[in-house]
Short mmCIF file of C-alpha atoms in Angstrom, two decimals:
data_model
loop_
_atom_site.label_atom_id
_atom_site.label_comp_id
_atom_site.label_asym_id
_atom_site.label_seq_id
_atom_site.Cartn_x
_atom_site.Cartn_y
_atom_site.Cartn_z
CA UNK I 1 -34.10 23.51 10.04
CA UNK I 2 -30.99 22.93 7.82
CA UNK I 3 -30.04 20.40 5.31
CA UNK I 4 -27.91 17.47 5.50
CA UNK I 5 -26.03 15.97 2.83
CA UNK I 6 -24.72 12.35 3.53
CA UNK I 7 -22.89 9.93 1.36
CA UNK I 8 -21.51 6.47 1.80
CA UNK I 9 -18.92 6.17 4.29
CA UNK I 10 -15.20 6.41 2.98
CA UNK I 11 -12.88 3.31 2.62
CA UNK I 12 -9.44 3.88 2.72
CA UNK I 13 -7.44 1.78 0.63
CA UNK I 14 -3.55 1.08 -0.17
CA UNK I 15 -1.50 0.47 -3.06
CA UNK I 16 1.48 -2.20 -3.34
CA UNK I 17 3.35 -4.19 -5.72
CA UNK I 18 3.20 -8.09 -6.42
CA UNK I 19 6.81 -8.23 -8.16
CA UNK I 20 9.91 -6.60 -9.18
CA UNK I 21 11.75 -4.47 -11.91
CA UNK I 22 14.85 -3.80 -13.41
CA UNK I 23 15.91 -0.89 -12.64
CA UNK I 24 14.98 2.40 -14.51
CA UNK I 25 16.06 6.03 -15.44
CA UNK I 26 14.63 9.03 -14.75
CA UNK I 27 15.63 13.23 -14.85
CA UNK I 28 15.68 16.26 -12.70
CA UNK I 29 13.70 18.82 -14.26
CA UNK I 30 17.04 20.59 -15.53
CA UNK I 31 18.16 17.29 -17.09
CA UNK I 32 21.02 17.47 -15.36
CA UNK I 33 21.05 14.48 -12.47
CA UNK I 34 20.09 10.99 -13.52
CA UNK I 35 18.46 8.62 -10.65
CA UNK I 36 18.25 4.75 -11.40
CA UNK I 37 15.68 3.23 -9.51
CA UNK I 38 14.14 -0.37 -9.30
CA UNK I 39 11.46 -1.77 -6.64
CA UNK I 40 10.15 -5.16 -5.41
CA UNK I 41 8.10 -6.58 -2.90
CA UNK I 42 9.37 -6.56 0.95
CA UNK I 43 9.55 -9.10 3.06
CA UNK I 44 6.53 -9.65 5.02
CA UNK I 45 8.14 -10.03 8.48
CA UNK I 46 10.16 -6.91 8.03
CA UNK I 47 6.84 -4.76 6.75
CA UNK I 48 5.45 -5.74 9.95
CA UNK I 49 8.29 -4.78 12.12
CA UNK I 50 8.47 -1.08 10.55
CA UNK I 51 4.86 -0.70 10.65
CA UNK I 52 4.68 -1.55 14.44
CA UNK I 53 7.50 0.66 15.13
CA UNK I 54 10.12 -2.03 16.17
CA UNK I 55 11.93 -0.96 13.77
CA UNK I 56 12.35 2.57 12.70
CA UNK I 57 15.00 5.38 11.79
CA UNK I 58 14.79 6.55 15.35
CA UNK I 59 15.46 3.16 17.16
CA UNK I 60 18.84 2.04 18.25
CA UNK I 61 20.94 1.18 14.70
CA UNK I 62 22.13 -2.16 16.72
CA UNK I 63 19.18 -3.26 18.22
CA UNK I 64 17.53 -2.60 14.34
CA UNK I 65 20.53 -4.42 13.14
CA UNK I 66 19.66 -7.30 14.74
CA UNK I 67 16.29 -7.35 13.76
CA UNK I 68 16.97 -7.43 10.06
CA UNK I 69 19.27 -10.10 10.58
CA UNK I 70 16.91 -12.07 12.32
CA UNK I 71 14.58 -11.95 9.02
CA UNK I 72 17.47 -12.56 6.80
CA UNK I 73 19.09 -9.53 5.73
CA UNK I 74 23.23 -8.97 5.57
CA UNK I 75 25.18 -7.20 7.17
CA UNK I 76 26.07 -4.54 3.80
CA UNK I 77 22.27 -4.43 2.75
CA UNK I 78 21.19 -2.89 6.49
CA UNK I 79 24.23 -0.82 5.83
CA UNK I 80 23.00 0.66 2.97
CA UNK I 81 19.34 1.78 4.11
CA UNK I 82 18.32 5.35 3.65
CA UNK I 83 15.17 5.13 4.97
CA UNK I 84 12.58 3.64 6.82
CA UNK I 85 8.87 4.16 6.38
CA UNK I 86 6.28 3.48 9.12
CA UNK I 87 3.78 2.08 6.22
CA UNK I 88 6.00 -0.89 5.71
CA UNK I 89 8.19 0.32 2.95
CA UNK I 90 12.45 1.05 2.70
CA UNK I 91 14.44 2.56 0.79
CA UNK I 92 18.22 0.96 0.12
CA UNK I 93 21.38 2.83 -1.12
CA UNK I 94 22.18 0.45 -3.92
CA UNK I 95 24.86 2.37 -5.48
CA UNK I 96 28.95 1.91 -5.78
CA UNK I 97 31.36 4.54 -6.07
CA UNK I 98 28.66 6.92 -7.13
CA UNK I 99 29.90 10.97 -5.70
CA UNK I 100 27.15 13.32 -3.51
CA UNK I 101 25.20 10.42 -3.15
CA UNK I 102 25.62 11.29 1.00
CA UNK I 103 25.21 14.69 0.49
CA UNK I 104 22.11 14.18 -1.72
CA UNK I 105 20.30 11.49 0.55
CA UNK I 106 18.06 14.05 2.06
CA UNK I 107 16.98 14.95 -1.13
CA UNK I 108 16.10 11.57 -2.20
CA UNK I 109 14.90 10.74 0.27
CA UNK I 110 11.87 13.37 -0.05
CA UNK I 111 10.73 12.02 -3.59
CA UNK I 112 10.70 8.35 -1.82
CA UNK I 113 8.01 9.70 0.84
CA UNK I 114 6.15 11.39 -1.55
CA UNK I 115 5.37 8.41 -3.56
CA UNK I 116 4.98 6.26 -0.02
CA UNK I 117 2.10 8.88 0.81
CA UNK I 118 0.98 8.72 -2.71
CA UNK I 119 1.03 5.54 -4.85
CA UNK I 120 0.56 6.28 -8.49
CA UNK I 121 -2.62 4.40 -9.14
CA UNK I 122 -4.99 6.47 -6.97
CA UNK I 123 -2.80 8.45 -4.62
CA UNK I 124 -3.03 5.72 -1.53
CA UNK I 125 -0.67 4.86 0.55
CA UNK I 126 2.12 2.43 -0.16
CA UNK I 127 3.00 -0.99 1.61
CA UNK I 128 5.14 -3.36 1.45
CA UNK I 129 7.81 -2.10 -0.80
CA UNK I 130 11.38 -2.40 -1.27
CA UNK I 131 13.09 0.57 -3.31
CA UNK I 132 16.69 0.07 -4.26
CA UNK I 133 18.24 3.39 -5.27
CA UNK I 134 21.03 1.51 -8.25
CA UNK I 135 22.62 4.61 -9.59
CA UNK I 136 23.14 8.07 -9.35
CA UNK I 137 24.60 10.19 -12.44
CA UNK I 138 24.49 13.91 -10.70
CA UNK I 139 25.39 17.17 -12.14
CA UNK I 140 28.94 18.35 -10.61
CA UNK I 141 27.68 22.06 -9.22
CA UNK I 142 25.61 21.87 -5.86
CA UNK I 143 23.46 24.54 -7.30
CA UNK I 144 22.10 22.06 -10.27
CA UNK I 145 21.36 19.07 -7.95
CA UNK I 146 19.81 20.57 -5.01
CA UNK I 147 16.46 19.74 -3.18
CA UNK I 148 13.88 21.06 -6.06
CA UNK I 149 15.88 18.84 -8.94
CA UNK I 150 16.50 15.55 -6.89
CA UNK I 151 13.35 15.80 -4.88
CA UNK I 152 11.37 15.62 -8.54
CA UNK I 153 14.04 13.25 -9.93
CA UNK I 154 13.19 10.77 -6.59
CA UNK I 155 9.65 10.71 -6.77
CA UNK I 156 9.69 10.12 -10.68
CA UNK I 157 12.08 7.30 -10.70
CA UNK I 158 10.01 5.52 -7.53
CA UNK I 159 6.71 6.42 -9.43
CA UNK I 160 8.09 4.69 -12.82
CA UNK I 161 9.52 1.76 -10.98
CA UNK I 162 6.09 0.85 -9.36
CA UNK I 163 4.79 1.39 -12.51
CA UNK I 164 7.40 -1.16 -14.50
CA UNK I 165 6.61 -3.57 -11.77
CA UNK I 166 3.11 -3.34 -11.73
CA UNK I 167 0.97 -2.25 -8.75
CA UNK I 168 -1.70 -3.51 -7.08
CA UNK I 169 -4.63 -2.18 -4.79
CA UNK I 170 -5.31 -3.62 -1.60
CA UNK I 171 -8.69 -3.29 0.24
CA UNK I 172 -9.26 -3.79 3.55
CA UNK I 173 -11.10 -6.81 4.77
CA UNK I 174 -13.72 -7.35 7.79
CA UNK I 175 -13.98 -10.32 10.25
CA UNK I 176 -17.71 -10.76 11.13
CA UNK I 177 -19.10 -12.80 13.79
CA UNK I 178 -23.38 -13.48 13.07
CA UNK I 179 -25.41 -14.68 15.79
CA UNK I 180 -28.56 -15.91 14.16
CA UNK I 181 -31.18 -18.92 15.02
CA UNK I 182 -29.30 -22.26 13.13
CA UNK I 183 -32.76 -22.49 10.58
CA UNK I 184 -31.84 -19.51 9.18
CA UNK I 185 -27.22 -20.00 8.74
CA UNK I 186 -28.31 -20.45 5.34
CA UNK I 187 -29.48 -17.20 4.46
CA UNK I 188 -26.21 -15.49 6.22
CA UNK I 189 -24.23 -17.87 4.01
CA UNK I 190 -26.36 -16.30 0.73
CA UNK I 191 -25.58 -12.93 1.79
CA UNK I 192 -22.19 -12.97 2.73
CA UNK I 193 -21.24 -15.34 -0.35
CA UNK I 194 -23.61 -12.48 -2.36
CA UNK I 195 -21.19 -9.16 -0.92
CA UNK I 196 -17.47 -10.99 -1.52
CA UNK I 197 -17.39 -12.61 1.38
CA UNK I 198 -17.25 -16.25 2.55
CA UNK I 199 -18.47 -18.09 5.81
CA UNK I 200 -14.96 -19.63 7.92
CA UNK I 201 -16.42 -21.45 10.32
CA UNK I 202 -20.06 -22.33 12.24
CA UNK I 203 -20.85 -23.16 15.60
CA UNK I 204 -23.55 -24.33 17.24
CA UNK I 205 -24.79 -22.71 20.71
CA UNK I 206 -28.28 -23.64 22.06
CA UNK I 207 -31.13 -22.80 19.74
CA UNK I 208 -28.70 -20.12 17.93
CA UNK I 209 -25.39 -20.38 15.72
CA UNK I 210 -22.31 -18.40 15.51
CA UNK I 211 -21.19 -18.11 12.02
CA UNK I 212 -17.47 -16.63 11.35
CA UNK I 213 -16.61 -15.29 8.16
CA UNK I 214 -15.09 -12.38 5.97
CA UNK I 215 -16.02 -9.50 3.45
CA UNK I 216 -14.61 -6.72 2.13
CA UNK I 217 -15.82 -3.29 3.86
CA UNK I 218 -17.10 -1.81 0.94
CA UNK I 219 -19.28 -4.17 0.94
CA UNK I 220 -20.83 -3.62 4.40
CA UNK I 221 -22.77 -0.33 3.37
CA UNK I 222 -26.15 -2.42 2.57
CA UNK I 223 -25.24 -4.74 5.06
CA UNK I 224 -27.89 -4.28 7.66
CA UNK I 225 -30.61 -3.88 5.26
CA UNK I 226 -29.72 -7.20 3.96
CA UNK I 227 -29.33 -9.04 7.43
CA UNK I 228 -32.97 -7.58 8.13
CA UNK I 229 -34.12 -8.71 5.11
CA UNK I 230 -32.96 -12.22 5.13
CA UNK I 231 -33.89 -12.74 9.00
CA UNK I 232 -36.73 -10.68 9.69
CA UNK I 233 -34.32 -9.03 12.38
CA UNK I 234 -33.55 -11.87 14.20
CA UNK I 235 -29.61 -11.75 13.39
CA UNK I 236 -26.83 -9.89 15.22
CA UNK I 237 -23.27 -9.32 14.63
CA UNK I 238 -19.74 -6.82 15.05
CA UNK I 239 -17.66 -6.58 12.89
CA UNK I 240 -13.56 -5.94 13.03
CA UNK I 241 -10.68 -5.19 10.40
CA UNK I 242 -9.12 -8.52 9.69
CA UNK I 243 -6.58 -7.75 7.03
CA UNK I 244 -5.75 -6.60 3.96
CA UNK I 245 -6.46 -8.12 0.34
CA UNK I 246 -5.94 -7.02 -3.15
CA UNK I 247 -8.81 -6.05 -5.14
CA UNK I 248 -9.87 -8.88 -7.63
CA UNK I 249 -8.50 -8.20 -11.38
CA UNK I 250 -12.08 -7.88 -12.64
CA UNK I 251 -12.63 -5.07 -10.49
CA UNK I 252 -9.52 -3.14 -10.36
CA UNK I 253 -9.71 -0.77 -13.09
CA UNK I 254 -13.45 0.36 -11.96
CA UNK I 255 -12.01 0.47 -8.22
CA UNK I 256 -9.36 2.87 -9.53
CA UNK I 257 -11.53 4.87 -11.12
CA UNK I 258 -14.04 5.29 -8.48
CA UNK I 259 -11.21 5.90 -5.75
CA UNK I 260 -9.61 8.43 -8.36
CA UNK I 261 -13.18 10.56 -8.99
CA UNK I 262 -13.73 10.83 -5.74
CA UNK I 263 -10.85 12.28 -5.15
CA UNK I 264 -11.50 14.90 -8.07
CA UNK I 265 -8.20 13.14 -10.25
CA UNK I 266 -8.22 12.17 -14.09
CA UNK I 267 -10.19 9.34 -14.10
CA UNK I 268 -7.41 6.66 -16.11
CA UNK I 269 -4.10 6.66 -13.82
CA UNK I 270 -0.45 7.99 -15.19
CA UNK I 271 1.11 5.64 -17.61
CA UNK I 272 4.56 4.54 -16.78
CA UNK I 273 6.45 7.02 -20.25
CA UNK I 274 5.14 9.88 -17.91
CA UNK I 275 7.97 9.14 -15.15
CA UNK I 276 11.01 7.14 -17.37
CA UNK I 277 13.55 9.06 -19.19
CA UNK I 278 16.09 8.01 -22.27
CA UNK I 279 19.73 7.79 -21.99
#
């Protein structure tokens, strides 16, 4: 004999923004390097494209070129990209006449995918971002701007740009197909309607109906208790990932705090003073 401990199922979520930001400041550790930083959301088409793989640091640079000028990018913005991110984000080389800005891409570039790993409200993953690097004030000797001040420097300034902007938290969302006898659509609606969800579409096949609708997965942990319940067994359905949405405004703060305890994290998020720095 042996014990088993269960729990309810994880649900991954992901973190975004809705807007933009001017850009703002923030410090190496040694003060010396300054790294201006602003974010906003990325084009839809183009988040798609890097999170299938058409488009990726690896591919071709002309056959990417021609991608991003297909969804309406110039010529000196796909230029300037430092780096792609499978999750749907990119970072751009904003900057002009700015030294070691080559030389310190690398660098950068490891504080961007940091972040992109880890949003700041409950260390998700980002989507669907746009970084602009503006700026770069660096410290003259290679030995104060190296990999453990820039690095730091990076992920602050993307961290406190999100954070200007405003983030949001996405959650994914569940198409569900119900086969269930057409006296009883009604009580599918109720339930569905009751977890989130909402009922797309109904059709009618013999003595049964097929109703088509949506909910949120967290919502699906009760879901077969309630199907039972409300049909005395007599429903079926599957369910697939659909898409996803952004947690409702009434429930973000509790989401966050839920996804941030289970994760064993401080239960309020960083605020955004943590990551900007003063001239």
């Amino acid at each position: 004999k042996c014990e088993i401990i269960t729990s309810e199922p994880l649900i991954n979520y992901r973190e975004t923004v809705k807007a933009g930001c001017e850009p703002i400041m923030s410090k190496s550790p040694n003060r010396h390097n300054k790294i201006f930083m602003k974010v906003e959301p990325l084009e839809p088409e183009i988040a798609h494209m890097l999170r299938t793989g058409e488009i990726s640091d690896l591919k071709d640079k002309k056959v990417v070129a021609d991608l991003l000028k297909g969804a309406g990018w110039d010529t000196d913005t796909i230029k300037r990209v430092m780096k792609f991110d499978s999750r749907g984000n990119v970072l751009i080389n904003g900057t002009k006449g700015v030294q070691f800005v080559q030389e310190s891409t690398d660098s950068i570039n490891s504080g961007f995918d940091e972040v992109m790993r880890e949003g700041p409200l409950c260390k998700e993953q980002m989507r669907d971002c746009k970084f602009i690097f503006t700026h770069f004030v660096p410290h003259e000797d290679t030995a104060h701007r190296g990999l453990s001040q820039l690095g730091p420097a990076s992920r602050r300034a993307c961290m406190g740009a999100l954070l200007t902007a405003g983030t949001a938290v996405l959650e994914p969302t569940l198409a569900i197909e119900v086969r269930v006898p057409t006296d009883l659509v009604g009580n599918v609606a109720t339930i569905l309607s009751g977890k989130r969800g909402k009922v797309l579409d109904m059709q009618q096949k013999g003595a049964s109906s097929i109703v088509v609708g949506e909910l949120p997965a967290s919502e699906t942990f009760t879901l077969s208790e309630a199907m039972r319940g409300q049909t005395a067994g007599r429903a079926t359905w599957n369910t697939s990932f659909k898409e996803w949405t952004e947690v409702p405004k009434s429930m973000l703060s509790t989401a966050v705090a839920d996804i941030r305890k289970r994760k064993g994290l401080a239960p309020d998020p960083p605020g955004v003073n943590e990551f900007i720095d003063k001239e």
